[in-house]
CSV table of C-alpha atoms and ligand atoms in Angstrom, one decimal:
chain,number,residue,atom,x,y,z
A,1,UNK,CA,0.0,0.0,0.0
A,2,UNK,CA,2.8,2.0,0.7
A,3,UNK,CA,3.6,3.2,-3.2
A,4,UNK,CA,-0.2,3.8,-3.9
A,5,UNK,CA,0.1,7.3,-5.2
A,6,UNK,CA,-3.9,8.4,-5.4
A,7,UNK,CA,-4.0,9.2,-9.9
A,8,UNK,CA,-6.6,12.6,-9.0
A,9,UNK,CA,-4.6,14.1,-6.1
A,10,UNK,CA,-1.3,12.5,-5.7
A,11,UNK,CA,-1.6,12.1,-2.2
A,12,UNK,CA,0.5,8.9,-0.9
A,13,UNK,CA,0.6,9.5,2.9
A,14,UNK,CA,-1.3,5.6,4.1
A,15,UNK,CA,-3.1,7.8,6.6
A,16,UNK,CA,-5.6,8.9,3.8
A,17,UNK,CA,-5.6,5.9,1.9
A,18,UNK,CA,-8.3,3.3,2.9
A,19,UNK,CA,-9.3,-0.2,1.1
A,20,UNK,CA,-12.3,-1.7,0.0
A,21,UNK,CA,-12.8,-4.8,-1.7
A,22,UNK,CA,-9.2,-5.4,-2.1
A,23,UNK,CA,-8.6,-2.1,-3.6
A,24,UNK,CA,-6.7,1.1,-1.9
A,25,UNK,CA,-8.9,4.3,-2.2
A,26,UNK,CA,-8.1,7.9,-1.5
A,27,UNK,CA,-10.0,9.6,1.4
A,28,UNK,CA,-8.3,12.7,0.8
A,29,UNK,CA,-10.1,13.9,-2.4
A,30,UNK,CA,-13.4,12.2,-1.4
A,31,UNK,CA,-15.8,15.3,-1.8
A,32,UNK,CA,-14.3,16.2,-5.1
A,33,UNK,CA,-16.2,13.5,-6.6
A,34,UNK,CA,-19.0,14.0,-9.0
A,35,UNK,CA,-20.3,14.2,-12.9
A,36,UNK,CA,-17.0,15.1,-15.3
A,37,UNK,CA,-17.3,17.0,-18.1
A,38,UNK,CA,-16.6,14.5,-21.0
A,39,UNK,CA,-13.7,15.4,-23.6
A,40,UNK,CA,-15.4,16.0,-27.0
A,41,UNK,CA,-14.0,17.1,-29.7
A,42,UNK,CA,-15.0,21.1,-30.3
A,43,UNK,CA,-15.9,22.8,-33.6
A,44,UNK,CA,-14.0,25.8,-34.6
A,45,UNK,CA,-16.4,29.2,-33.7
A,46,UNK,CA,-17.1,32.8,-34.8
A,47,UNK,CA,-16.1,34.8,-32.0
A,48,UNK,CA,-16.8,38.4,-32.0
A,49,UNK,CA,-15.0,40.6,-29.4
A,50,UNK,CA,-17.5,43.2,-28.2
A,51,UNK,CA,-15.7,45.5,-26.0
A,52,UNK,CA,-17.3,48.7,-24.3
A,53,UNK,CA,-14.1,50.3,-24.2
A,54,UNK,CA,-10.9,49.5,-26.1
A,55,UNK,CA,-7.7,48.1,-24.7
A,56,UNK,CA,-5.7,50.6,-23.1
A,57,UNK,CA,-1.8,50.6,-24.9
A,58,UNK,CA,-0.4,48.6,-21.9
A,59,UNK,CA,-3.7,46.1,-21.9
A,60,UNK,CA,-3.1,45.1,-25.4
A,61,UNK,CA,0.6,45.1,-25.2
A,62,UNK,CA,0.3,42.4,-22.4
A,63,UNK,CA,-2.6,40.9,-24.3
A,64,UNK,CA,-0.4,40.7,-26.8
A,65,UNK,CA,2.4,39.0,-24.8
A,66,UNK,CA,0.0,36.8,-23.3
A,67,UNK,CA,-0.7,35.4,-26.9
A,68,UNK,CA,2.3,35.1,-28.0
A,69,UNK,CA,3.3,33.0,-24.9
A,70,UNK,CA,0.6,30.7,-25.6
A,71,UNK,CA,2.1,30.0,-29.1
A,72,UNK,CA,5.2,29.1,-27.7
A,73,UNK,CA,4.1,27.2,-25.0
A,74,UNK,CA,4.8,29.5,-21.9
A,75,UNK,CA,2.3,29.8,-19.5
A,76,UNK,CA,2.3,33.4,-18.3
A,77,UNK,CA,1.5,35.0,-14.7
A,78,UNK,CA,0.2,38.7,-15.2
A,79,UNK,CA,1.3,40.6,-12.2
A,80,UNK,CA,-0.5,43.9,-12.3
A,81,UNK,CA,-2.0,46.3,-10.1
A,82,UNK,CA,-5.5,46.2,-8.6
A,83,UNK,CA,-7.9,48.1,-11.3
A,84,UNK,CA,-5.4,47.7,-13.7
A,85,UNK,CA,-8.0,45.8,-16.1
A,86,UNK,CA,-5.9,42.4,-16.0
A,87,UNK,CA,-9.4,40.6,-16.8
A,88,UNK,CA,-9.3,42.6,-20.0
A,89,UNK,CA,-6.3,41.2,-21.1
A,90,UNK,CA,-6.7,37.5,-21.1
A,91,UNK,CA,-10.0,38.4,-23.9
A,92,UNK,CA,-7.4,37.7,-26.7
A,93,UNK,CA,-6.2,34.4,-26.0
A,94,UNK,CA,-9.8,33.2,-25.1
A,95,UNK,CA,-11.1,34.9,-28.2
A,96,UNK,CA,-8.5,32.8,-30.1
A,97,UNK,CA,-8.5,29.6,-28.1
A,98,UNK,CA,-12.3,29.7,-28.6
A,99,UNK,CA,-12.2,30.5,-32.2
A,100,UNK,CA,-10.2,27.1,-32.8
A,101,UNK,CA,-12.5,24.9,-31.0
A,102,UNK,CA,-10.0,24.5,-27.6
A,103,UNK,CA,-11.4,23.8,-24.6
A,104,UNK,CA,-11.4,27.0,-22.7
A,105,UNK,CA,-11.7,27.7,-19.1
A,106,UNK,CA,-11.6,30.2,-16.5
A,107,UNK,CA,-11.1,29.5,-12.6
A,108,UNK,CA,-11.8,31.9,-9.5
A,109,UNK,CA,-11.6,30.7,-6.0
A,110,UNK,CA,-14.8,32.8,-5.0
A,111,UNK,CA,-18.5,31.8,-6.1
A,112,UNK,CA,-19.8,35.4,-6.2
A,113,UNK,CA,-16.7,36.8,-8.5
A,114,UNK,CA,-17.4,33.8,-11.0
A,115,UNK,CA,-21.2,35.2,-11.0
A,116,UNK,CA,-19.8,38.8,-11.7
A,117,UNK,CA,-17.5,37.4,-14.4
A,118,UNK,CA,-20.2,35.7,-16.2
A,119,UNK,CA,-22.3,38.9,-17.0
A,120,UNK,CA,-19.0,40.2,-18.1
A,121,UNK,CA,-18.1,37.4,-20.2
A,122,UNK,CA,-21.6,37.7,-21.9
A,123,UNK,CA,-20.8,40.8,-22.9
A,124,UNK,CA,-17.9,40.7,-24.6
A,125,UNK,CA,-18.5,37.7,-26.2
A,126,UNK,CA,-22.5,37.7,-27.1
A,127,UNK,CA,-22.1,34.7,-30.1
A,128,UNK,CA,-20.8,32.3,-27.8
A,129,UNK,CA,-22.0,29.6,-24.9
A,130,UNK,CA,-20.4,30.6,-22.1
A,131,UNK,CA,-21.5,28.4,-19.3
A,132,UNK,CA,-21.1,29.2,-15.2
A,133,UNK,CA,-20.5,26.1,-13.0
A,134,UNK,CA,-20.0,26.2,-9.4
A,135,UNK,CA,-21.1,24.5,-6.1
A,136,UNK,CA,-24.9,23.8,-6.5
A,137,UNK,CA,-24.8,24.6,-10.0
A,138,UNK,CA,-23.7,22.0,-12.6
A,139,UNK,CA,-25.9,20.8,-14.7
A,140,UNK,CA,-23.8,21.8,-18.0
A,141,UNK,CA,-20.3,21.2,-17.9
A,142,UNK,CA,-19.7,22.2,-21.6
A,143,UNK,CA,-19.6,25.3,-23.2
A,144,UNK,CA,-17.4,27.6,-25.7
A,145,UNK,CA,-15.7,29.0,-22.6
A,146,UNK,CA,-16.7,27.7,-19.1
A,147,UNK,CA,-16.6,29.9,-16.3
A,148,UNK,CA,-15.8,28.0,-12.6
A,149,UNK,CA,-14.9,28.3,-9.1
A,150,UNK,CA,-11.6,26.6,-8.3
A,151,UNK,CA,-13.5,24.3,-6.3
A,152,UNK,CA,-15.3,22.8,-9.8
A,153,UNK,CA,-11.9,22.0,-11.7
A,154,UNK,CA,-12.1,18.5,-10.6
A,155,UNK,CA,-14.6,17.9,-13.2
A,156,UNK,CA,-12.4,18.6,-16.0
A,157,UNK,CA,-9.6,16.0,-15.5
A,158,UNK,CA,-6.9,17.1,-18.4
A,159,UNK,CA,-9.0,18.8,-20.0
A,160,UNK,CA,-8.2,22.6,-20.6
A,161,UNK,CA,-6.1,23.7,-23.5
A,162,UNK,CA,-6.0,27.1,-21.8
A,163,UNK,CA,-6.8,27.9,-18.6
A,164,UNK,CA,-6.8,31.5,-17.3
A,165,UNK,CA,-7.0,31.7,-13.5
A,166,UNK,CA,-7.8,34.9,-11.1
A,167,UNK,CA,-7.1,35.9,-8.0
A,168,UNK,CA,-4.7,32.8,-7.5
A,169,UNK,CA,-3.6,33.9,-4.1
A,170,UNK,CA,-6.8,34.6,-2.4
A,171,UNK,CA,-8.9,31.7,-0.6
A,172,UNK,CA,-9.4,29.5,-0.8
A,173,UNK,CA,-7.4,27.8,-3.4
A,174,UNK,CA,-4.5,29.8,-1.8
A,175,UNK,CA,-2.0,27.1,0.0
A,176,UNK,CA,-4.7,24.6,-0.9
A,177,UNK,CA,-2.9,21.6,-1.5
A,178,UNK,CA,-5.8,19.8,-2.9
A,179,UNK,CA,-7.2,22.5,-4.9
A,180,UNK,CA,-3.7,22.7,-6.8
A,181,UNK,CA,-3.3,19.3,-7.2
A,182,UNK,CA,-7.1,19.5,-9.4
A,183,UNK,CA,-5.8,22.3,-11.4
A,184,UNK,CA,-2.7,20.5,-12.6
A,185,UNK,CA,-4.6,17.7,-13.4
A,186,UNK,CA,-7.3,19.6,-15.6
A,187,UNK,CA,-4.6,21.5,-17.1
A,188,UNK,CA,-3.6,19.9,-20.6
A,189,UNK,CA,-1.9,22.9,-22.7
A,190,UNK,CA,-1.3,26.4,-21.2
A,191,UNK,CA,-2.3,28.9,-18.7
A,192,UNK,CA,-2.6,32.3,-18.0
A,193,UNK,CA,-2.4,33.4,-13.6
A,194,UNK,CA,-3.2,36.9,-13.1
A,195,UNK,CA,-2.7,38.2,-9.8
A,196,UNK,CA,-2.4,41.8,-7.7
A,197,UNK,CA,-0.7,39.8,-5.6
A,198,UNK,CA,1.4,36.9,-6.0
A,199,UNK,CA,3.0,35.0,-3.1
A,200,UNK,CA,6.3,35.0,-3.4
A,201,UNK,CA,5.9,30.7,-3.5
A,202,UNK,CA,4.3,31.5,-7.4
A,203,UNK,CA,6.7,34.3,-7.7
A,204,UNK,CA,9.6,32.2,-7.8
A,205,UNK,CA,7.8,29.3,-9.4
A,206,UNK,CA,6.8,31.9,-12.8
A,207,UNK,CA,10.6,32.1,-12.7
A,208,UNK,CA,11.4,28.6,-14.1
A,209,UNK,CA,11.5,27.1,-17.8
A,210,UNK,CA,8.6,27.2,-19.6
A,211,UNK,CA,7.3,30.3,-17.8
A,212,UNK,CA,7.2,34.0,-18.0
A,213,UNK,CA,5.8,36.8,-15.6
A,214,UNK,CA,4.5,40.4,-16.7
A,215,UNK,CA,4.1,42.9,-14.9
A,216,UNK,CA,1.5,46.5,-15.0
A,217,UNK,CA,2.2,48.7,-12.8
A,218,UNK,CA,-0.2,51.1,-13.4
A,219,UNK,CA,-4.2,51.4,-13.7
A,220,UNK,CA,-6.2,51.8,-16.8
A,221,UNK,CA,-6.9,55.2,-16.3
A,222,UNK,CA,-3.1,56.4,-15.7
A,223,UNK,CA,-3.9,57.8,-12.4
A,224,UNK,CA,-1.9,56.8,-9.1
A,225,UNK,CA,-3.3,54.7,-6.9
A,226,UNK,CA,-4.2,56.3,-3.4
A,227,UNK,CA,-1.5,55.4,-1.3
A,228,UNK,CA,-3.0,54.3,2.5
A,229,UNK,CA,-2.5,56.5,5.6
A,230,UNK,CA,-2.0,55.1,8.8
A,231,UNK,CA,-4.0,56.4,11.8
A,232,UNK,CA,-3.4,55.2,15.3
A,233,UNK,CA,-6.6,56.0,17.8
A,234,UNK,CA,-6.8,54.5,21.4
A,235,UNK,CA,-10.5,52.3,22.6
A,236,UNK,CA,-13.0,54.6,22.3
A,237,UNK,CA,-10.9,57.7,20.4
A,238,UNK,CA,-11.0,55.0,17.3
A,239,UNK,CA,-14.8,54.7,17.5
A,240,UNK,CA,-14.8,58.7,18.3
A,241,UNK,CA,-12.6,58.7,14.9
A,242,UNK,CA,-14.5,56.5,12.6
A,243,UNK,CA,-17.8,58.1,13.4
A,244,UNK,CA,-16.7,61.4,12.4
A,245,UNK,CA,-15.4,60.3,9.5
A,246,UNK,CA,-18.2,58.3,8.1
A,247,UNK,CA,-20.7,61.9,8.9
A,248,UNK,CA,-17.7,63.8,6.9
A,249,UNK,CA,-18.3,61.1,3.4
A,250,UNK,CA,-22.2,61.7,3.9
A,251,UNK,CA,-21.7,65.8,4.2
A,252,UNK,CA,-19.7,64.8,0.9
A,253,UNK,CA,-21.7,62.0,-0.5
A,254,UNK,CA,-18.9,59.5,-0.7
A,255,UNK,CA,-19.6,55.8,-0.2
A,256,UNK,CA,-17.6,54.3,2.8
A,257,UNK,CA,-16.5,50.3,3.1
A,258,UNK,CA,-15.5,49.8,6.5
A,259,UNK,CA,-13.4,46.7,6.9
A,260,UNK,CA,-13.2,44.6,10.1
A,261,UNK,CA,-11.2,41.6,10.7
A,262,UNK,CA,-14.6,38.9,11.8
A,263,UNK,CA,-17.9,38.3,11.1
A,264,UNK,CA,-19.0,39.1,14.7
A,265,UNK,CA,-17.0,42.0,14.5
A,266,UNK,CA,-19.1,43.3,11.2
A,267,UNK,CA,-22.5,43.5,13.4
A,268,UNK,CA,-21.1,44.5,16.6
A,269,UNK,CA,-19.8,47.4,15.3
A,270,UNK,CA,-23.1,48.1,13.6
A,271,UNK,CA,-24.5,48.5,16.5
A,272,UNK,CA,-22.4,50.7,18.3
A,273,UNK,CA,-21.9,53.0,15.7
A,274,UNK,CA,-25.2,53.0,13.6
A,275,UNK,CA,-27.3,55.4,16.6
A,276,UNK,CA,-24.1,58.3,15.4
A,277,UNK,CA,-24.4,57.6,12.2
A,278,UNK,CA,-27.6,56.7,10.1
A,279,UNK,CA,-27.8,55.1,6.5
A,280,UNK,CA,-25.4,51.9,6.9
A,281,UNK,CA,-25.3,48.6,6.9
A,282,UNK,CA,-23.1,45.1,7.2
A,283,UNK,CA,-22.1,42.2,5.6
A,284,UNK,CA,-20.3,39.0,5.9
A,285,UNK,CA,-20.0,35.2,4.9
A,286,UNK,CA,-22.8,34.7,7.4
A,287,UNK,CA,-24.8,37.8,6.7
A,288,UNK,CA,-28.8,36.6,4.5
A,289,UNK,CA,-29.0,38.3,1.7
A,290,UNK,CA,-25.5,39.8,1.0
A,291,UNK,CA,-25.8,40.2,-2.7
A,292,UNK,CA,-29.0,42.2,-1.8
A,293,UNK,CA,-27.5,44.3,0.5
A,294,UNK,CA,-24.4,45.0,-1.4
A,295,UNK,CA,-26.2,45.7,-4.6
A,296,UNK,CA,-28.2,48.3,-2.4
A,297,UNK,CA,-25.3,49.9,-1.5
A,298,UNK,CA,-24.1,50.4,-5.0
A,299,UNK,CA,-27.8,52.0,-6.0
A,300,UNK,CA,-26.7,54.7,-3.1
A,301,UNK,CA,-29.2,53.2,-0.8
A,302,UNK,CA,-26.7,53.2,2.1
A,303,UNK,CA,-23.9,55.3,2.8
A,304,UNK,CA,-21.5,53.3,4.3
A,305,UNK,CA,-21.4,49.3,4.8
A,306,UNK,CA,-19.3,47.4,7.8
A,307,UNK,CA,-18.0,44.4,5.6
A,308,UNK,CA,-16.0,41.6,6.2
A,309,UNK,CA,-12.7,40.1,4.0
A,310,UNK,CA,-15.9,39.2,1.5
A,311,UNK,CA,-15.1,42.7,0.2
A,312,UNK,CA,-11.9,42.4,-0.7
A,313,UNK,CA,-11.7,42.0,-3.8
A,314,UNK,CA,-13.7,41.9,-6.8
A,315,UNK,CA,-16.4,45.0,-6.2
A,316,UNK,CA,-15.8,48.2,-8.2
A,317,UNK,CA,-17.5,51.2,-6.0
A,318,UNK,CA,-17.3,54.7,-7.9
A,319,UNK,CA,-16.2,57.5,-5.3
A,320,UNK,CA,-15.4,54.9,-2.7
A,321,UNK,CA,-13.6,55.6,0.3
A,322,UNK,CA,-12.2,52.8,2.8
A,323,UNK,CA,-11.2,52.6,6.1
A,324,UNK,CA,-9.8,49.6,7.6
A,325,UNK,CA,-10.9,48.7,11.6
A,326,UNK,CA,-7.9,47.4,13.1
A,327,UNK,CA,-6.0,47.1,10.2
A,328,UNK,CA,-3.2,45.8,12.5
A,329,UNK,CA,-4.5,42.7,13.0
A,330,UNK,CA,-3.1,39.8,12.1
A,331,UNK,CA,-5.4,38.5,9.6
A,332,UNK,CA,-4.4,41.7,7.1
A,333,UNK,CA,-1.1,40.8,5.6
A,334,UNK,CA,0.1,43.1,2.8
A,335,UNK,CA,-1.5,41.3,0.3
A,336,UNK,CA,-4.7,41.6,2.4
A,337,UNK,CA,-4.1,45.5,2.5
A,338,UNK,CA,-3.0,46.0,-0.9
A,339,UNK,CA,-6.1,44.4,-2.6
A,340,UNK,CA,-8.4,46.0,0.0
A,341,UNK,CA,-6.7,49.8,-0.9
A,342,UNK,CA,-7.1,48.9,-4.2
A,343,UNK,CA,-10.7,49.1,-4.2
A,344,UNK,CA,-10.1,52.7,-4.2
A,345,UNK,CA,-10.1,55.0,-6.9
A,346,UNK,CA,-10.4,52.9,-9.7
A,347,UNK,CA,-13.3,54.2,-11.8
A,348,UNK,CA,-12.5,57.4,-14.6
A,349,UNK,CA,-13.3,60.6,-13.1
A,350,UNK,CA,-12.7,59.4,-9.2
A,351,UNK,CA,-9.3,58.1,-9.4
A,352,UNK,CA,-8.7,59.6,-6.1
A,353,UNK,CA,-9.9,58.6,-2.3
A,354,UNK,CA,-9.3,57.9,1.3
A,355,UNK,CA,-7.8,54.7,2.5
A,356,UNK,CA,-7.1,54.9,6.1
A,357,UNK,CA,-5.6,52.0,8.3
A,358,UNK,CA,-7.1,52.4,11.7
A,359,UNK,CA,-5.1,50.7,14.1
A,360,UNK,CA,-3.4,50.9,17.9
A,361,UNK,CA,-0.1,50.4,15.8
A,362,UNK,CA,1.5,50.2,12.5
A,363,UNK,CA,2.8,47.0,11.5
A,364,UNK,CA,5.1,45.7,8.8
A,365,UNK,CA,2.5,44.5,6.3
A,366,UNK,CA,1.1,48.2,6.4
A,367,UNK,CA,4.6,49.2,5.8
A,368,UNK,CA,4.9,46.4,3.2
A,369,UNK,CA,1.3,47.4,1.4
A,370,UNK,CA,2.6,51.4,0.9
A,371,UNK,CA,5.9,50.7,0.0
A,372,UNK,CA,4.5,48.6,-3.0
A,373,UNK,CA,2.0,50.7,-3.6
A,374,UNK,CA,4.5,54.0,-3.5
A,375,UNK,CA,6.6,51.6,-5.7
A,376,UNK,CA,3.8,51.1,-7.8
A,377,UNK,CA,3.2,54.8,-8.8
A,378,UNK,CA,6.7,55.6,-9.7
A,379,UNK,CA,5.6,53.8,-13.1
A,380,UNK,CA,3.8,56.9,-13.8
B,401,ZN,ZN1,-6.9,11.6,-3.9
């Protein structure tokens, strides 16, 4: 039993492995089990790129990079700044990939990004199937380009000729030992890894043969990006602090995300600070109705919402400011900070805006996150 290497996950450690009937099993991968997409062969299709806006000279440069990687069998990691327009850039290879009949995916690790991606996707490419599959919803597996949580790749065992991936380094496919083992294994030609923020694990690993990373430094729009100011405040001076700040944004009709490190944290500071200051709301991973609410917000219905790390990334807020609630705790690493700053200031005609880290003390990922981000606007 001892060589068994399990042929989904490669896991070989005996304490996962069971037998039945005479035969070793892996209990390791057990829940990724489930209806696989079958390998057919695809017809080559009309695909007509139907952008709102067109690339921006560094977006097609890259886009063009990308591309040419793919003919030469480099997988590529784009490394570029939050609101830089990195999902923009991967629309050439899929427009070409999809064009010659390949099979043509693209992962997230987050169900409600995948969901946002999807009306995108639609957009730009209104000839072609593009189908959406994530937990609870898989009843078609094939499509011209399929759209999936990281979770879902198990049902495409060697399967993609290209595979673009987002937001590699957020959870929870992030360190996920499992979840990287189903994306080599659905991975037949090349892919594309775009990323704000790369752990320096994928860093190093873009670095080797058969790889190349690219890098944007700068947003769409040419603007810098806001760089975060730190703000230390003591118990109830931070409170004192954040309520007088969130009554400044409503004076100046400017939406606020307030970030907090835990989901009991998101209501309990609802309630201490909602009787001060009217028109907000929270969310979380726990909270009913999140979409709801944060679709609300976006209308202008609220002016400031207490969120958890569900916030993070993938929400585009014109005018938004941010201020982080203890942003030295541990859970907000650099990356953590940089993505959540980079909501900020990303839409044309409010490039600028507040991001404040709120905290008893400054730490070295807040150091970290300006320094990169400083670093970041020298580009300009
Ligand atoms: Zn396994």
């Amino acid at each position: 039993m001892g060589a068994f290497v399990c042929p989904r996950c490669g896991n070989k450690d005996p304490r996962f492995l069971g037998v039945r009937n005479g035969k070793t099993y892996c209990r390791k991968c057990i829940s990724f089990r489930g209806e696989e997409a079958e390998d057919k062969k695809l017809a080559p299709k009309n695909v007509r790129l139907a952008l709102r806006y067109p690339l921006s000279k560094d977006q097609k440069e890259l886009s063009d990079k990308v591309i040419a990687n793919f003919h030469d069998g480099i997988d590529t990691l784009v490394h570029a700044v939050c609101g830089s327009g990195k999902t923009e850039i991967s629309y050439g290879i899929i427009a070409e990939c999809m064009a010659k009949g390949m099979h043509v995916g693209f992962a997230l690790p987050r169900r409600d990004v995948v969901i946002e991606l999807y009306y995108r996707m639609k957009e730009a490419f209104p000839d072609n199937r593009i189908v959406c599959v994530f937990g609870g919803h898989h009843r078609r597996l094939e499509g011209d380009l399929i759209l999936l949580t990281t979770h879902q790749l198990y049902r495409y065992p060697h399967y993609f000729d290209l595979l673009v991936m987002d937001e590699i380094d957020a959870f929870p496919f992030k360190g996920n030992e499992l979840l990287i083992a189903m994306y080599r294994r659905s991975l037949r030609g090349h892919c594309v890894m775009m990323s704000a923020t790369p752990s320096s694990t994928v860093l190093k690993d873009f670095h080797g043969k058969g790889k190349m990373t690219l890098e944007l430094h700068t947003r769409f729009h040419k603007k810098p990006i806001p760089v975060p100011k730190v703000v230390k405040k003591f118990g109830p001076l931070k409170y004192a602090y954040l309520i007088q700040k969130l009554k400044q944004y409503r004076q100046e009709k400017k939406p606020c995300f307030v970030f907090v490190p835990t989901v009991e944290k998101s209501e309990a500071l609802f309630r201490a600070i909602s009787p001060f200051v009217k028109g907000g709301n929270y969310v979380s991973s726990q909270r009913e109705n999140r979409p709801g609410i944060i679709e609300a917000f976006k209308k202008g219905k609220y002016r400031y919402l207490i969120t958890t790390a569900v916030l993070e990334r993938g929400v585009t807020v014109k005018g938004i400011q941010v201020i982080i609630f203890g942003a030295d705790q541990a859970i907000y690493d650099s990356a953590a900070l940089i993505q959540i700053s980079g909501r900020v200031g990303r839409k044309i005609g409010a490039e600028k805006g507040d991001v404040i880290f709120l905290c008893d003390k400054e730490t070295k990922a807040m150091q970290k996150a300006i320094r990169e981000i400083e670093y970041s606007n020298t580009f300009l």
